[in-house]
PDB file of C-alpha atoms in Angstrom:
ATOM      1  CA  MET V   1      17.519  -5.762   7.753  1.00  0.00           C
ATOM      2  CA  ALA V   2      18.186  -4.829   4.132  1.00  0.00           C
ATOM      3  CA  VAL V   3      21.908  -4.537   4.811  1.00  0.00           C
ATOM      4  CA  ALA V   4      21.915  -7.909   6.579  1.00  0.00           C
ATOM      5  CA  HIS V   5      20.005  -9.480   3.701  1.00  0.00           C
ATOM      6  CA  ALA V   6      22.356  -7.969   1.120  1.00  0.00           C
ATOM      7  CA  ALA V   7      25.339  -9.229   3.124  1.00  0.00           C
ATOM      8  CA  LEU V   8      23.826 -12.705   3.223  1.00  0.00           C
ATOM      9  CA  LEU V   9      23.248 -12.636  -0.537  1.00  0.00           C
ATOM     10  CA  ALA V  10      26.816 -11.468  -1.071  1.00  0.00           C
ATOM     11  CA  THR V  11      28.206 -14.334   1.025  1.00  0.00           C
ATOM     12  CA  ILE V  12      26.434 -16.937  -1.103  1.00  0.00           C
ATOM     13  CA  GLY V  13      27.395 -15.190  -4.322  1.00  0.00           C
ATOM     14  CA  ALA V  14      23.926 -14.043  -5.406  1.00  0.00           C
ATOM     15  CA  PRO V  15      23.941 -10.957  -7.606  1.00  0.00           C
ATOM     16  CA  ILE V  16      22.767  -7.709  -6.058  1.00  0.00           C
ATOM     17  CA  ASP V  17      21.575  -5.620  -8.962  1.00  0.00           C
ATOM     18  CA  PHE V  18      19.236  -2.761  -9.832  1.00  0.00           C
ATOM     19  CA  HIS V  19      16.124  -4.944  -9.440  1.00  0.00           C
ATOM     20  CA  TYR V  20      17.108  -5.795  -5.881  1.00  0.00           C
ATOM     21  CA  GLY V  21      17.434  -2.105  -5.056  1.00  0.00           C
ATOM     22  CA  VAL V  22      14.066  -1.303  -6.633  1.00  0.00           C
ATOM     23  CA  SER V  23      12.379  -4.122  -4.711  1.00  0.00           C
ATOM     24  CA  LEU V  24      13.867  -2.760  -1.476  1.00  0.00           C
ATOM     25  CA  LEU V  25      12.648   0.734  -2.358  1.00  0.00           C
ATOM     26  CA  MET V  26       9.123  -0.521  -3.048  1.00  0.00           C
ATOM     27  CA  SER V  27       9.073  -2.558   0.180  1.00  0.00           C
ATOM     28  CA  TRP V  28      10.204   0.519   2.078  1.00  0.00           C
ATOM     29  CA  GLU V  29       7.468   2.569   0.442  1.00  0.00           C
ATOM     30  CA  LYS V  30       4.799   0.017   1.412  1.00  0.00           C
ATOM     31  CA  ILE V  31       5.997   0.262   5.005  1.00  0.00           C
ATOM     32  CA  ILE V  32       5.792   4.066   4.871  1.00  0.00           C
ATOM     33  CA  VAL V  33       2.241   3.947   3.500  1.00  0.00           C
ATOM     34  CA  ILE V  34       0.993   1.456   6.083  1.00  0.00           C
ATOM     35  CA  THR V  35       2.676   3.436   8.847  1.00  0.00           C
ATOM     36  CA  ALA V  36       0.775   6.544   7.747  1.00  0.00           C
ATOM     37  CA  VAL V  37      -2.451   4.516   7.679  1.00  0.00           C
ATOM     38  CA  ALA V  38      -1.684   3.168  11.167  1.00  0.00           C
ATOM     39  CA  LEU V  39      -1.140   6.726  12.389  1.00  0.00           C
ATOM     40  CA  VAL V  40      -4.583   7.724  11.107  1.00  0.00           C
ATOM     41  CA  PHE V  41      -6.210   4.781  12.866  1.00  0.00           C
ATOM     42  CA  SER V  42      -4.299   5.338  16.083  1.00  0.00           C
ATOM     43  CA  LEU V  43      -5.573   8.922  16.215  1.00  0.00           C
ATOM     44  CA  PHE V  44      -9.081   7.962  15.113  1.00  0.00           C
ATOM     45  CA  SER V  45      -9.782   4.962  17.318  1.00  0.00           C
ATOM     46  CA  THR V  46      -9.835   4.784  21.072  1.00  0.00           C
ATOM     47  CA  SER V  47      -8.181   1.394  21.513  1.00  0.00           C
ATOM     48  CA  THR V  48      -4.833   0.113  20.345  1.00  0.00           C
ATOM     49  CA  ALA V  49      -6.318  -3.220  19.327  1.00  0.00           C
ATOM     50  CA  SER V  50      -8.761  -1.631  16.903  1.00  0.00           C
ATOM     51  CA  ALA V  51      -6.041   0.557  15.375  1.00  0.00           C
ATOM     52  CA  VAL V  52      -3.817  -2.485  14.839  1.00  0.00           C
ATOM     53  CA  THR V  53      -6.717  -4.523  13.442  1.00  0.00           C
ATOM     54  CA  PHE V  54      -7.768  -1.833  10.979  1.00  0.00           C
ATOM     55  CA  SER V  55      -4.170  -1.246   9.892  1.00  0.00           C
ATOM     56  CA  PHE V  56      -3.694  -4.977   9.312  1.00  0.00           C
ATOM     57  CA  PHE V  57      -6.969  -5.039   7.365  1.00  0.00           C
ATOM     58  CA  PHE V  58      -5.725  -2.195   5.161  1.00  0.00           C
ATOM     59  CA  TRP V  59      -2.453  -4.063   4.596  1.00  0.00           C
ATOM     60  CA  ILE V  60      -4.295  -7.205   3.457  1.00  0.00           C
ATOM     61  CA  MET V  61      -6.850  -5.361   1.333  1.00  0.00           C
ATOM     62  CA  GLY V  62      -4.118  -3.245  -0.249  1.00  0.00           C
ATOM     63  CA  HIS V  63      -2.498  -6.419  -1.547  1.00  0.00           C
ATOM     64  CA  PHE V  64      -5.818  -7.691  -2.925  1.00  0.00           C
ATOM     65  CA  SER V  65      -6.808  -4.506  -4.740  1.00  0.00           C
ATOM     66  CA  THR V  66      -6.597  -6.128  -8.167  1.00  0.00           C
ATOM     67  CA  GLU V  67      -8.963  -8.869  -7.046  1.00  0.00           C
ATOM     68  CA  ILE V  68     -11.389  -6.284  -5.670  1.00  0.00           C
ATOM     69  CA  LEU V  69     -11.494  -4.584  -9.070  1.00  0.00           C
ATOM     70  CA  PHE V  70     -11.956  -7.970 -10.777  1.00  0.00           C
ATOM     71  CA  ILE V  71     -14.957  -8.715  -8.538  1.00  0.00           C
ATOM     72  CA  ALA V  72     -16.403  -5.292  -9.344  1.00  0.00           C
ATOM     73  CA  HIS V  73     -16.261  -5.964 -13.087  1.00  0.00           C
ATOM     74  CA  LYS V  74     -17.543  -9.561 -12.879  1.00  0.00           C
ATOM     75  CA  SER V  75     -20.346  -8.950 -10.394  1.00  0.00           C
ATOM     76  CA  SER V  76     -23.913  -9.161 -11.646  1.00  0.00           C
ATOM     77  CA  ARG V  77     -25.084  -7.021  -8.721  1.00  0.00           C
ATOM     78  CA  PRO V  78     -24.587  -3.312  -9.357  1.00  0.00           C
ATOM     79  CA  LEU V  79     -24.456  -2.360  -5.680  1.00  0.00           C
ATOM     80  CA  LEU V  80     -21.680  -4.880  -5.004  1.00  0.00           C
ATOM     81  CA  GLY V  81     -19.775  -3.487  -7.986  1.00  0.00           C
ATOM     82  CA  VAL V  82     -20.099   0.055  -6.653  1.00  0.00           C
ATOM     83  CA  PHE V  83     -18.846  -0.989  -3.197  1.00  0.00           C
ATOM     84  CA  CYS V  84     -15.934  -2.895  -4.705  1.00  0.00           C
ATOM     85  CA  ILE V  85     -14.885   0.088  -6.821  1.00  0.00           C
ATOM     86  CA  LEU V  86     -15.234   2.347  -3.765  1.00  0.00           C
ATOM     87  CA  PHE V  87     -13.015  -0.014  -1.764  1.00  0.00           C
ATOM     88  CA  TYR V  88     -10.549  -0.159  -4.654  1.00  0.00           C
ATOM     89  CA  TYR V  89     -10.047   3.600  -4.434  1.00  0.00           C
ATOM     90  CA  ILE V  90     -10.047   3.813  -0.615  1.00  0.00           C
ATOM     91  CA  PHE V  91      -7.508   1.094   0.129  1.00  0.00           C
ATOM     92  CA  PRO V  92      -3.880   1.601  -0.873  1.00  0.00           C
ATOM     93  CA  ASN V  93      -3.027  -0.253  -4.064  1.00  0.00           C
ATOM     94  CA  PHE V  94       0.090  -2.188  -3.071  1.00  0.00           C
ATOM     95  CA  GLN V  95      -0.004  -4.107  -6.350  1.00  0.00           C
ATOM     96  CA  THR V  96       1.454  -1.066  -8.081  1.00  0.00           C
ATOM     97  CA  MET V  97       4.516  -1.477  -5.867  1.00  0.00           C
ATOM     98  CA  ASN V  98       5.061  -5.209  -6.430  1.00  0.00           C
ATOM     99  CA  ILE V  99       7.980  -5.555  -8.790  1.00  0.00           C
ATOM    100  CA  ARG V 100       7.237  -9.236  -9.394  1.00  0.00           C
ATOM    101  CA  ASP V 101       3.796  -8.401 -10.827  1.00  0.00           C
ATOM    102  CA  ILE V 102       5.049  -5.830 -13.328  1.00  0.00           C
ATOM    103  CA  PRO V 103       5.529  -7.137 -16.871  1.00  0.00           C
ATOM    104  CA  PRO V 104       9.017  -6.487 -18.267  1.00  0.00           C
ATOM    105  CA  GLU V 105       7.726  -4.150 -20.978  1.00  0.00           C
ATOM    106  CA  ILE V 106       6.113  -1.895 -18.373  1.00  0.00           C
ATOM    107  CA  TYR V 107       8.999  -2.036 -15.891  1.00  0.00           C
ATOM    108  CA  ASN V 108      10.803   1.215 -16.653  1.00  0.00           C
ATOM    109  CA  ALA V 109      11.539   4.611 -15.130  1.00  0.00           C
ATOM    110  CA  HIS V 110       7.980   5.820 -15.831  1.00  0.00           C
ATOM    111  CA  TRP V 111       6.521   2.943 -13.790  1.00  0.00           C
ATOM    112  CA  LEU V 112       8.998   3.600 -10.997  1.00  0.00           C
ATOM    113  CA  TRP V 113       8.103   7.291 -10.771  1.00  0.00           C
ATOM    114  CA  ALA V 114       4.377   6.510 -10.948  1.00  0.00           C
ATOM    115  CA  ALA V 115       4.595   3.887  -8.189  1.00  0.00           C
ATOM    116  CA  CYS V 116       6.691   6.148  -5.961  1.00  0.00           C
ATOM    117  CA  GLY V 117       4.389   9.107  -6.620  1.00  0.00           C
ATOM    118  CA  TYR V 118       1.318   7.040  -5.780  1.00  0.00           C
ATOM    119  CA  GLY V 119       2.820   5.844  -2.503  1.00  0.00           C
ATOM    120  CA  LEU V 120       3.988   9.300  -1.493  1.00  0.00           C
ATOM    121  CA  SER V 121       0.618  10.838  -2.406  1.00  0.00           C
ATOM    122  CA  TYR V 122      -1.282   8.259  -0.366  1.00  0.00           C
ATOM    123  CA  THR V 123       1.098   8.887   2.536  1.00  0.00           C
ATOM    124  CA  ALA V 124       0.649  12.664   2.246  1.00  0.00           C
ATOM    125  CA  VAL V 125      -3.151  12.335   2.336  1.00  0.00           C
ATOM    126  CA  CYS V 126      -2.940  10.076   5.406  1.00  0.00           C
ATOM    127  CA  LEU V 127      -0.614  12.517   7.141  1.00  0.00           C
ATOM    128  CA  CYS V 128      -2.952  15.427   6.379  1.00  0.00           C
ATOM    129  CA  VAL V 129      -5.885  13.469   7.812  1.00  0.00           C
ATOM    130  CA  SER V 130      -3.720  12.621  10.840  1.00  0.00           C
ATOM    131  CA  SER V 131      -2.924  16.294  11.304  1.00  0.00           C
ATOM    132  CA  LEU V 132      -6.625  17.176  11.254  1.00  0.00           C
ATOM    133  CA  LEU V 133      -7.414  14.397  13.734  1.00  0.00           C
ATOM    134  CA  PHE V 134      -4.566  15.454  15.996  1.00  0.00           C
ATOM    135  CA  ARG V 135      -5.877  19.028  16.152  1.00  0.00           C
ATOM    136  CA  LYS V 136      -9.190  17.749  17.521  1.00  0.00           C
ATOM    137  CA  LYS V 137      -7.559  15.718  20.291  1.00  0.00           C
ATOM    138  CA  GLU V 138      -7.905  17.028  23.820  1.00  0.00           C
ATOM    139  CA  PHE V 139      -5.133  16.213  26.243  1.00  0.00           C
TER     140      PHE V 139
END
């Protein structure tokens, strides 16, 4: 799909530059992370529908992680703040991988390595959990 999109952009004369490549890399990394999460849920749950639902929920909540943290800081109820901060650290933070949300002064090689490292670390943890769940499966 990326090659088809790049070909379409090339036919209309749109520039394909470094930012386009980085946005493709970050989109690819989001897909890798959510695939690892889906693998965990498919091994954990008994039905396909629940695994798909939980994976979709993680995808949505991962894109709203900044808002979850905002609610935690603005909440007057301490228990709600604790749950929001807990959710902030459990769900993948896809906002770190959105190139459009990164200010130009932060958008550099350090940000790129940090975003890639975060995505790969989250994926590695999910794959380790999947491995542990797979060992307990009886066929």
